[in-house]
Short mmCIF file of C-alpha atoms and ligand atoms in Angstrom, two decimals:
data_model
loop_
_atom_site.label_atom_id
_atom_site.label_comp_id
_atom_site.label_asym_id
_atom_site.label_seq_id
_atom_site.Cartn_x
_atom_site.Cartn_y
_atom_site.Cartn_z
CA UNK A 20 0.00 0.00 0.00
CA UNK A 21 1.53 3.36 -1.14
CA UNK A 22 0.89 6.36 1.78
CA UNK A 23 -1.43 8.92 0.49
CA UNK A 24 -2.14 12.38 2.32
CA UNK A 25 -5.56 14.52 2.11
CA UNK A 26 -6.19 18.30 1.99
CA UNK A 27 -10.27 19.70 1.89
CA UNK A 28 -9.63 22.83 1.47
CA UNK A 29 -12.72 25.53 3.23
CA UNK A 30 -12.34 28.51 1.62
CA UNK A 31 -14.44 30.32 4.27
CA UNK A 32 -13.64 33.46 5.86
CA UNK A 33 -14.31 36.14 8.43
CA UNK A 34 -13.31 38.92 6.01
CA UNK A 35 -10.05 39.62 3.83
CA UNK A 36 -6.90 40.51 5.69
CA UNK A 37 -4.74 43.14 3.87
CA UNK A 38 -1.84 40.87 2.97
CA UNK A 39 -3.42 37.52 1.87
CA UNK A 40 -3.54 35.88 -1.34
CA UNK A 41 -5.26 32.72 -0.82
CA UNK A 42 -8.92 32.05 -2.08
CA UNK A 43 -10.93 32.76 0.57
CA UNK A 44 -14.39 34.03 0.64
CA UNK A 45 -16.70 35.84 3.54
CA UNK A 46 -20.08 34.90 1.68
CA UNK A 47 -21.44 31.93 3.40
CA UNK A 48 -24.69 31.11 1.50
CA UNK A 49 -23.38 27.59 -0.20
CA UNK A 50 -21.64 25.72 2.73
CA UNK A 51 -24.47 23.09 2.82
CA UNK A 52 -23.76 22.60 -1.12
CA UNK A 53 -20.00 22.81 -0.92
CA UNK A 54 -19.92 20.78 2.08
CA UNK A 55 -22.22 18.18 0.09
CA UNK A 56 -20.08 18.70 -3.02
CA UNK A 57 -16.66 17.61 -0.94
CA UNK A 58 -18.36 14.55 0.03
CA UNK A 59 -19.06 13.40 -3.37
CA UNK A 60 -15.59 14.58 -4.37
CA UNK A 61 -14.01 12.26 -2.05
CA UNK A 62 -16.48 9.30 -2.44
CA UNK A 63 -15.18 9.53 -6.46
CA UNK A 64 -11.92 10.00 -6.13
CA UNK A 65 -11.95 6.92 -3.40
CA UNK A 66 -13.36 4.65 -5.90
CA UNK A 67 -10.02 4.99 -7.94
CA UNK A 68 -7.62 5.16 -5.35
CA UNK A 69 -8.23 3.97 -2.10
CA UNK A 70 -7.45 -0.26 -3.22
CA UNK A 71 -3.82 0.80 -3.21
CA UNK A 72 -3.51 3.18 -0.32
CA UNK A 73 -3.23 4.24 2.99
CA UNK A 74 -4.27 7.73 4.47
CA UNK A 75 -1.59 8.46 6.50
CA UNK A 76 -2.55 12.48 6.84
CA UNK A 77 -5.67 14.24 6.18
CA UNK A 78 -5.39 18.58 6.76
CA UNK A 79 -8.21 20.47 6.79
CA UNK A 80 -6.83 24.17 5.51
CA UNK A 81 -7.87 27.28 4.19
CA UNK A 82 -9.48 29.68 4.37
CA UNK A 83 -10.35 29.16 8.18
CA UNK A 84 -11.76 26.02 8.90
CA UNK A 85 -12.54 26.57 12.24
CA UNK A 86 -15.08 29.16 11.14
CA UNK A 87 -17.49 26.90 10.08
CA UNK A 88 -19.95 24.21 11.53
CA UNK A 89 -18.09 21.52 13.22
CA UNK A 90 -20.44 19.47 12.07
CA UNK A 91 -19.37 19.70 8.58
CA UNK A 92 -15.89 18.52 9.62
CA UNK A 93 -17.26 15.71 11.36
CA UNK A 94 -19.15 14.93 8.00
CA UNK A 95 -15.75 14.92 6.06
CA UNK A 96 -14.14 12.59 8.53
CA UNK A 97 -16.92 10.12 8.54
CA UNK A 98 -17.08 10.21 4.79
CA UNK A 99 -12.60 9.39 4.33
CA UNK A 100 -13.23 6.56 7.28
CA UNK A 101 -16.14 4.70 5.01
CA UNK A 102 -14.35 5.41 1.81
CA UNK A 103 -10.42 4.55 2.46
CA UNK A 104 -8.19 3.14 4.77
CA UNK A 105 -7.33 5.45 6.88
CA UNK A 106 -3.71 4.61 9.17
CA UNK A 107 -4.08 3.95 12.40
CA UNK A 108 -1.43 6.27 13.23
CA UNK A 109 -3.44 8.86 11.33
CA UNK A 110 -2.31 12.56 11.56
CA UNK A 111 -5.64 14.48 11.36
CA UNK A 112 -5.06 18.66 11.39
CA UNK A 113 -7.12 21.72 10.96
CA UNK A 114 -6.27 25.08 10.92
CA UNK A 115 -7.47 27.62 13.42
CA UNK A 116 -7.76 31.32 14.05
CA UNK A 117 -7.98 32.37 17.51
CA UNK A 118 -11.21 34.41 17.63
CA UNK A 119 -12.84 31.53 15.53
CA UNK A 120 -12.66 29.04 18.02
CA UNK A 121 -13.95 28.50 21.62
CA UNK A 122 -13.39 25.57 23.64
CA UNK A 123 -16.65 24.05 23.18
CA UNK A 124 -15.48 23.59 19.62
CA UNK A 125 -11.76 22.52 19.90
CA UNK A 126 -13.20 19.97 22.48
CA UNK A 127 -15.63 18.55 19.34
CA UNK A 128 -12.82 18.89 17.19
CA UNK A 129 -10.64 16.29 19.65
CA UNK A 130 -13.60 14.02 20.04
CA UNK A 131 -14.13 13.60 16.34
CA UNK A 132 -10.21 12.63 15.86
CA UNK A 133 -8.61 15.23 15.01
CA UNK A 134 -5.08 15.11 16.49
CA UNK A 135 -3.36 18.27 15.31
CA UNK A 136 -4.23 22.34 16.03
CA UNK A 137 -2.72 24.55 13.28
CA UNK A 138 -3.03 27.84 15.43
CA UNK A 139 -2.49 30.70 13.26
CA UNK A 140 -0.98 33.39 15.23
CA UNK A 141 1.23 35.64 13.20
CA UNK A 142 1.94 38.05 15.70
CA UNK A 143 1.57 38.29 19.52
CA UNK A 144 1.74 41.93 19.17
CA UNK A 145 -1.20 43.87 19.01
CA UNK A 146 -0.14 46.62 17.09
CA UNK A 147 1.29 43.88 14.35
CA UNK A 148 -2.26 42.31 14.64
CA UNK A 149 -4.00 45.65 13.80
CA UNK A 150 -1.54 45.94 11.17
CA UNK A 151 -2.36 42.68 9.42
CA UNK A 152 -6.08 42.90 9.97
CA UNK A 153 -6.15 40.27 11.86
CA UNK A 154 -9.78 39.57 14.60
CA UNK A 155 -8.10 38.18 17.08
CA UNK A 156 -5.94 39.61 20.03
CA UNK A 157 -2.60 38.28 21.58
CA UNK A 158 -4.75 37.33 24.52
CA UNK A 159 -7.16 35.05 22.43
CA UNK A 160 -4.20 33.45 20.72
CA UNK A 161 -2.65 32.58 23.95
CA UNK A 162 -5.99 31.15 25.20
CA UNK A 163 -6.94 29.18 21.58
CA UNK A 164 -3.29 27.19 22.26
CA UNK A 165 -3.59 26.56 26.08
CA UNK A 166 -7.14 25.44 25.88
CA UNK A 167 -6.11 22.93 23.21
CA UNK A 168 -3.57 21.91 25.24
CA UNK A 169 -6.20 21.46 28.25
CA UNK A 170 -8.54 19.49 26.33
CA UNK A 171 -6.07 17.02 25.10
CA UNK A 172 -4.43 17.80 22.29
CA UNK A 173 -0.45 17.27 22.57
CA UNK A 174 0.20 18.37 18.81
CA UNK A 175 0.05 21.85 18.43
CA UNK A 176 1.36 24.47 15.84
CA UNK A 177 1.68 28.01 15.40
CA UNK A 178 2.40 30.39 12.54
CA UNK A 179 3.86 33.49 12.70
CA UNK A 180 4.98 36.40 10.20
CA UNK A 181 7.99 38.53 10.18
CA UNK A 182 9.62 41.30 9.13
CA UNK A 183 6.42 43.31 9.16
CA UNK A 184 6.99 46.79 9.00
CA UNK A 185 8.72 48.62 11.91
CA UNK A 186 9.45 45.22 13.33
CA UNK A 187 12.91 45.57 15.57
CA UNK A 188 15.11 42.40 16.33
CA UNK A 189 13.81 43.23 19.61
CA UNK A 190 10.17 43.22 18.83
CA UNK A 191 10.82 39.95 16.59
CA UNK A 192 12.38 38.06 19.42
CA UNK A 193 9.69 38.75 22.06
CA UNK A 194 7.24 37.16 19.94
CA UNK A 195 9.49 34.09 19.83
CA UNK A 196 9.76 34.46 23.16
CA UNK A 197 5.95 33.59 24.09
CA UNK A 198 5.93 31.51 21.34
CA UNK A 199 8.75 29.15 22.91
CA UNK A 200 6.92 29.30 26.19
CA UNK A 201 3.47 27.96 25.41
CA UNK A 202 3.04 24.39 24.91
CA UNK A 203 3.53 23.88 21.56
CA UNK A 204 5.43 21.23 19.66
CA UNK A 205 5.59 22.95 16.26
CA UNK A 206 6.32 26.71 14.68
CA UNK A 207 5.68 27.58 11.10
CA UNK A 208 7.06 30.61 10.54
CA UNK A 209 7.52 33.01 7.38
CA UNK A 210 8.82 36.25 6.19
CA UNK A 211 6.12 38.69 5.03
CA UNK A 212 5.33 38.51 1.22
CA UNK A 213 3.96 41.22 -1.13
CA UNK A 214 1.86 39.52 -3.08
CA UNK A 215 0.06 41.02 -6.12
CA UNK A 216 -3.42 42.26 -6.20
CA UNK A 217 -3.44 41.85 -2.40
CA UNK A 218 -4.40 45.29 -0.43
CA UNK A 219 -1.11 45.62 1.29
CA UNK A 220 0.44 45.33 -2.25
CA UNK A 221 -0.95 48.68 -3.28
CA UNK A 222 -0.46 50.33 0.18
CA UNK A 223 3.42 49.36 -0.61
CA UNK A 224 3.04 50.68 -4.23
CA UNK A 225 1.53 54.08 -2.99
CA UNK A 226 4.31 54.84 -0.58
CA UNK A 227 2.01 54.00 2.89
CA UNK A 228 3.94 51.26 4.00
CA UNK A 229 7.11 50.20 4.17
CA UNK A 230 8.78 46.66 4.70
CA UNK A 231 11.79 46.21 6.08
CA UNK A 232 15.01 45.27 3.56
CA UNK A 233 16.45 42.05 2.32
CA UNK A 234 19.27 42.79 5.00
CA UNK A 235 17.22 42.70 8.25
CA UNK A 236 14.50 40.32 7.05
CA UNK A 237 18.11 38.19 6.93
CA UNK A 238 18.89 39.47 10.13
CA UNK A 239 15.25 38.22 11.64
CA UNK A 240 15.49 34.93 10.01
CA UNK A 241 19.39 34.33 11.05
CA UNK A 242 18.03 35.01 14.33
CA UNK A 243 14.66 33.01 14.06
CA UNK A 244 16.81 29.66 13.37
CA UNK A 245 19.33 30.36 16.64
CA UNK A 246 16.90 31.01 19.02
CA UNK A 247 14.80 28.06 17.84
CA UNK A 248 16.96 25.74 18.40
CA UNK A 249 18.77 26.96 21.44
CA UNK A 250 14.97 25.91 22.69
CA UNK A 251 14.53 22.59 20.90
CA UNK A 252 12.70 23.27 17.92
CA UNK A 253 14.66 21.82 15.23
CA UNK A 254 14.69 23.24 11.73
CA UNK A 255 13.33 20.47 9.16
CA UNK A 256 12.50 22.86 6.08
CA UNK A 257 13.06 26.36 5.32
CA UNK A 258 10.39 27.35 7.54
CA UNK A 259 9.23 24.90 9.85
CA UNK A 260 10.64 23.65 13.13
CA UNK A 261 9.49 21.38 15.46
CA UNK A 262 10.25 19.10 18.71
CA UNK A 263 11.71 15.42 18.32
CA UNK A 264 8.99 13.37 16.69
CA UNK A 265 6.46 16.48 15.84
CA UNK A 266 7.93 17.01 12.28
CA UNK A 267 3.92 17.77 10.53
CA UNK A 268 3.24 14.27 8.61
CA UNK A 269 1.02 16.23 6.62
CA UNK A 270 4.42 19.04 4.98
CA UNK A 271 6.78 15.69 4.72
CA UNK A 272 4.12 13.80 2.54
CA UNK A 273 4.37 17.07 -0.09
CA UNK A 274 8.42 16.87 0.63
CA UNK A 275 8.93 14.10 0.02
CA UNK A 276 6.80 13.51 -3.43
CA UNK A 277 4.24 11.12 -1.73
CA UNK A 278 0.73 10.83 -3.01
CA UNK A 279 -2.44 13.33 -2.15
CA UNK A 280 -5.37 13.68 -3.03
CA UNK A 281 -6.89 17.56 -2.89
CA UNK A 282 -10.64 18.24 -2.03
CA UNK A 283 -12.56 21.85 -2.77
CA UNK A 284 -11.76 25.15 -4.41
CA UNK A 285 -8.21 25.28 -5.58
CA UNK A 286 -6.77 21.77 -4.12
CA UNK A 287 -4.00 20.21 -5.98
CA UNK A 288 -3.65 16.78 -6.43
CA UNK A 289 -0.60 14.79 -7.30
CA UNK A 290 -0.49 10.92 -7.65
CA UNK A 291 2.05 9.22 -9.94
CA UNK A 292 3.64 12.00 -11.52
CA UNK A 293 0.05 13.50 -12.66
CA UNK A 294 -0.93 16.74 -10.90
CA UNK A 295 -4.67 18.03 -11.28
CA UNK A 296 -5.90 20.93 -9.74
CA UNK A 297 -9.87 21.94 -9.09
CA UNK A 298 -11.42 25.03 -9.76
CA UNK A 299 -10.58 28.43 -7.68
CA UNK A 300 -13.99 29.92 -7.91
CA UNK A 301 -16.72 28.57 -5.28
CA UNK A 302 -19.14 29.17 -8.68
CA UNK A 303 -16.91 27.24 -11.14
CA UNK A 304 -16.23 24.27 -8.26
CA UNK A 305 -19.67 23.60 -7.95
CA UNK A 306 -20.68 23.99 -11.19
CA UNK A 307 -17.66 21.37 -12.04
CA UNK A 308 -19.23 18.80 -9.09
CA UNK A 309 -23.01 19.20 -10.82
CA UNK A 310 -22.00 19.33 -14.53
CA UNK A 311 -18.84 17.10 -14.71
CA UNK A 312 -18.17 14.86 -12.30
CA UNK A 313 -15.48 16.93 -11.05
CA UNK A 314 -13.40 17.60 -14.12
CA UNK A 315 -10.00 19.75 -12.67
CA UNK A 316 -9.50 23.03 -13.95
CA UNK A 317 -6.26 21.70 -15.28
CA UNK A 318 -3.88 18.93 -15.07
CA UNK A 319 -0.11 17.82 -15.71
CA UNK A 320 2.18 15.20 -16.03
CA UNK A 321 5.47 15.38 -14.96
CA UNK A 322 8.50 14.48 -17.27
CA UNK A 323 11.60 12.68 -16.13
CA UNK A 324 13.39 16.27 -15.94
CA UNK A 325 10.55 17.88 -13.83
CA UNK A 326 10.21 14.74 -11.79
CA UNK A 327 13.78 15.26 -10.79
CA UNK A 328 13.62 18.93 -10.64
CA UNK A 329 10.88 18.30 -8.03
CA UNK A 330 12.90 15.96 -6.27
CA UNK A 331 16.14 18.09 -6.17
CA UNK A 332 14.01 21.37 -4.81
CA UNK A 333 11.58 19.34 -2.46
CA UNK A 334 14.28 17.77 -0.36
CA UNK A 335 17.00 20.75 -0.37
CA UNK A 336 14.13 22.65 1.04
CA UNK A 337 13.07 20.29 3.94
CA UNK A 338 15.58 17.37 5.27
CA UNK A 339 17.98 16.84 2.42
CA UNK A 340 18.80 15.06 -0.83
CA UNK A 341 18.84 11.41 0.50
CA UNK A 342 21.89 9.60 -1.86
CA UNK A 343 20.32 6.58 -2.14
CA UNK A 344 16.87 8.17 -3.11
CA UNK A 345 18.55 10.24 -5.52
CA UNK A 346 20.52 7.22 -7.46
CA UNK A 347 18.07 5.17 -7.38
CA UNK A 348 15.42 7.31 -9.00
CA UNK A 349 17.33 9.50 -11.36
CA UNK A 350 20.54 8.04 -11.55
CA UNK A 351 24.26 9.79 -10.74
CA UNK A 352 24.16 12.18 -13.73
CA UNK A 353 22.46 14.86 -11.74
CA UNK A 354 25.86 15.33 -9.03
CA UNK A 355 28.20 14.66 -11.91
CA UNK A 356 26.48 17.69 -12.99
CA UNK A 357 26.44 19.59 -10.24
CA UNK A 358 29.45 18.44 -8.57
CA UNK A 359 31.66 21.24 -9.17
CA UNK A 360 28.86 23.82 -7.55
CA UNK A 361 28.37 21.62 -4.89
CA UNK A 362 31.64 21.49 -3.39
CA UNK A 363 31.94 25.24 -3.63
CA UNK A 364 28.77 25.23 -1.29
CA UNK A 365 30.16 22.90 0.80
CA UNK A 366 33.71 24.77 0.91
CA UNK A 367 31.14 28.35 1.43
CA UNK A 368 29.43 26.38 4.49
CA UNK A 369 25.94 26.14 2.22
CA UNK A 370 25.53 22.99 2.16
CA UNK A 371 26.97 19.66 4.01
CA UNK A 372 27.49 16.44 2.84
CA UNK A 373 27.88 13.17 4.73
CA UNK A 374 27.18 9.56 3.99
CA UNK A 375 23.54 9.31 3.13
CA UNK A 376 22.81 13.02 2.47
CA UNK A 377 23.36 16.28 0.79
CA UNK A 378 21.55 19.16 3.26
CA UNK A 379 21.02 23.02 3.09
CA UNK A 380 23.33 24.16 6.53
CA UNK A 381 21.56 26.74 8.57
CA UNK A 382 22.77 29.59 6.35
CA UNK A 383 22.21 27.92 3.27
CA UNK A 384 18.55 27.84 4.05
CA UNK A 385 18.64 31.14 3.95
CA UNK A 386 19.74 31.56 0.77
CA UNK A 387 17.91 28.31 -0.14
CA UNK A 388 16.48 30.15 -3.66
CA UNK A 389 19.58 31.54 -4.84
CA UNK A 390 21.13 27.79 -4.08
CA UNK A 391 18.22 25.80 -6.38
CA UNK A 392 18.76 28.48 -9.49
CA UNK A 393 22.11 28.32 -9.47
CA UNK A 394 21.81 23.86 -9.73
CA UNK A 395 21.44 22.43 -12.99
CA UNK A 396 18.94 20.03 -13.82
S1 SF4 B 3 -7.76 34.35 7.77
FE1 SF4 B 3 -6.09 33.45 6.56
S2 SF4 B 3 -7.02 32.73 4.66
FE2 SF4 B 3 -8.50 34.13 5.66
S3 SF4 B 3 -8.12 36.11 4.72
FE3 SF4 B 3 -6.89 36.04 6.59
S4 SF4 B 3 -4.88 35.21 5.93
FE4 SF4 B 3 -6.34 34.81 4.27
#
């Protein structure tokens, strides 16, 4: 049995915060229908390939999926468990916003299986909070984690964003601080993106708002991985760390090129080298689960060359190029290729080599995009 991971993606919203581009919508007039329309999704994608796997990870994201009826979740659970084989030693998340989420509903979250709180944070600061748009405040974050924790659940996560503007080392590391202190096993955390045709975008472009340069969003980062560690959060990808044995099942399946299966607006799929993607639009989705028996929006199959670029970029990114993996797969051409760059990282402290693998070193995950573009394929 090959291991195969699910996403459902809930698109659902409280309202639009300044900086995000994700599909997410505040209009909740279809969740019946979309709810309905995931079920059917997953009892037709089951019918091809649940006879040859195993659900080792099933992530509820968004969107915020805590915003909606628990009972929908619940639905979506009981609908994988009658249509695949689900592990045992199943890793069952869902992403939460503090704000969206009392303890009434975390405690029918645990009881319905899921094993895994996604908290997302981004700042403890409330001026950052403001800043970002954000409902919730540094007190209700705090809460969301330690009433998980109360209830039951041992596997918890938290994102958080930096470099946001006027955001001092100082600020930066008091966020860690808490952060470090709460009892989480997991911290996801990432530098502040402009992304196009979001509303921060255009503040940037008009002059309103300024984010901090390349050189101290190094300087946060630098500092991020340091103080991580020094507490026992060890760095597995660019930006995640986590505690011995609470690396997210859910990020290594994508790392490592494993099957999944995507449910709901925008979900990617990948199994086998094809990747198929469903409609962004709540409109278009449905339309696509009434009409067509969910036809994707649009789907690929990987060549040799991207298979391997994949490969290469997945695994620098998170735990290393494992040598074995890498020979077996594709062969030795790839580091005769490269070999020449690669001990120049290795001589420049980038990357380190030992028996079984080639890794990013602390600093070379910093300058982990700069590193791919420079390998040839
Ligand atoms: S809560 Fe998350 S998904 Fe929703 S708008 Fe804000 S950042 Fe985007």
């Amino acid at each position: 049995m090959k291991k195969l991971g699910l996403y459902i993606h809930i698109p659902y919203c409280e309202h639009k915060c300044i900086y995000c581009d994700f599909y997410s919508i505040i209009n909740f007039k279809n969740v019946d229908e979309y709810f309905s329309a995931i079920q059917k999704e997953i009892e037709i994608r089951a019918k091809e390939y649940s006879k040859n796997h195993i659900i080792e990870s099933i992530f509820f994201g968004g969107g915020t999926p805590s915003l909606v009826d628990e009972k929908f979740i619940n639905q979506i659970i009981t609908t994988i468990y009658k249509n695949f084989s689900v592990s045992q030693n199943v890793e069952i998340t869902i992403e939460t916003n503090p704000g969206t989420v009392d303890k009434l509903k975390l405690i029918s979250f645990f009881k319905m299986g899921i094993n895994r709180i996604s908290v997302g944070i981004q700042s403890f600061d409330e001026e950052d909070l403001r800043f970002l748009t954000r409902i919730h405040s540094k007190q209700q974050a705090i809460a969301t984690i330690e009433n998980a924790r109360e209830i039951g659940f041992e596997n918890i996560s938290l994102d958080l964003i930096f470099n946001l503007p006027n955001q001092t080392l100082k600020k930066w590391g008091k966020n860690l601080e808490i952060a470090v202190k709460l009892p989480i096993k997991h911290i996801s955390t990432y530098s502040l993106i402009l992304e196009h045709g979001t509303i921060l975008n255009a503040m940037v472009e008009k002059g309103k708002v300024q984010i901090g340069e390349e050189n101290h969003d190094a300087e946060l980062y630098l500092f991020t991985q340091n103080f991580l560690e020094e507490n026992d959060f060890k760095q597995y990808e660019v930006s995640n760390f986590a505690k011995t044995k609470f690396e997210s099942v859910h990020n290594k399946l994508y790392w490592h090129h494993e099957n999944y299966l995507g449910f709901g607006t925008s979900a990617h799929s990948f199994v086998d080298g094809k990747r198929w993607w469903n409609f962004k639009s709540l409109i278009y989705y449905l339309k696509s689960a009434n009409e067509n028996n969910f036809q994707p929006a649009g789907y690929e199959f990987l060549t040799e060359e991207n298979k391997l670029e994949e490969f290469i970029m997945l695994s620098l990114r998170s735990d290393g190029i494992r040598l074995e993996n890498l020979s077996e797969k594709y062969g030795n051409d790839w580091l005769k290729k490269n070999e020449r760059k690669i001990e120049q990282y290795i001589s420049q402290k980038l990357i380190s080599r030992d028996k079984t693998h080639l890794r990013l070193t602390k600093i070379g995950y910093a300058v982990c995009d700069e590193i791919l573009a420079n390998l040839s394929i």
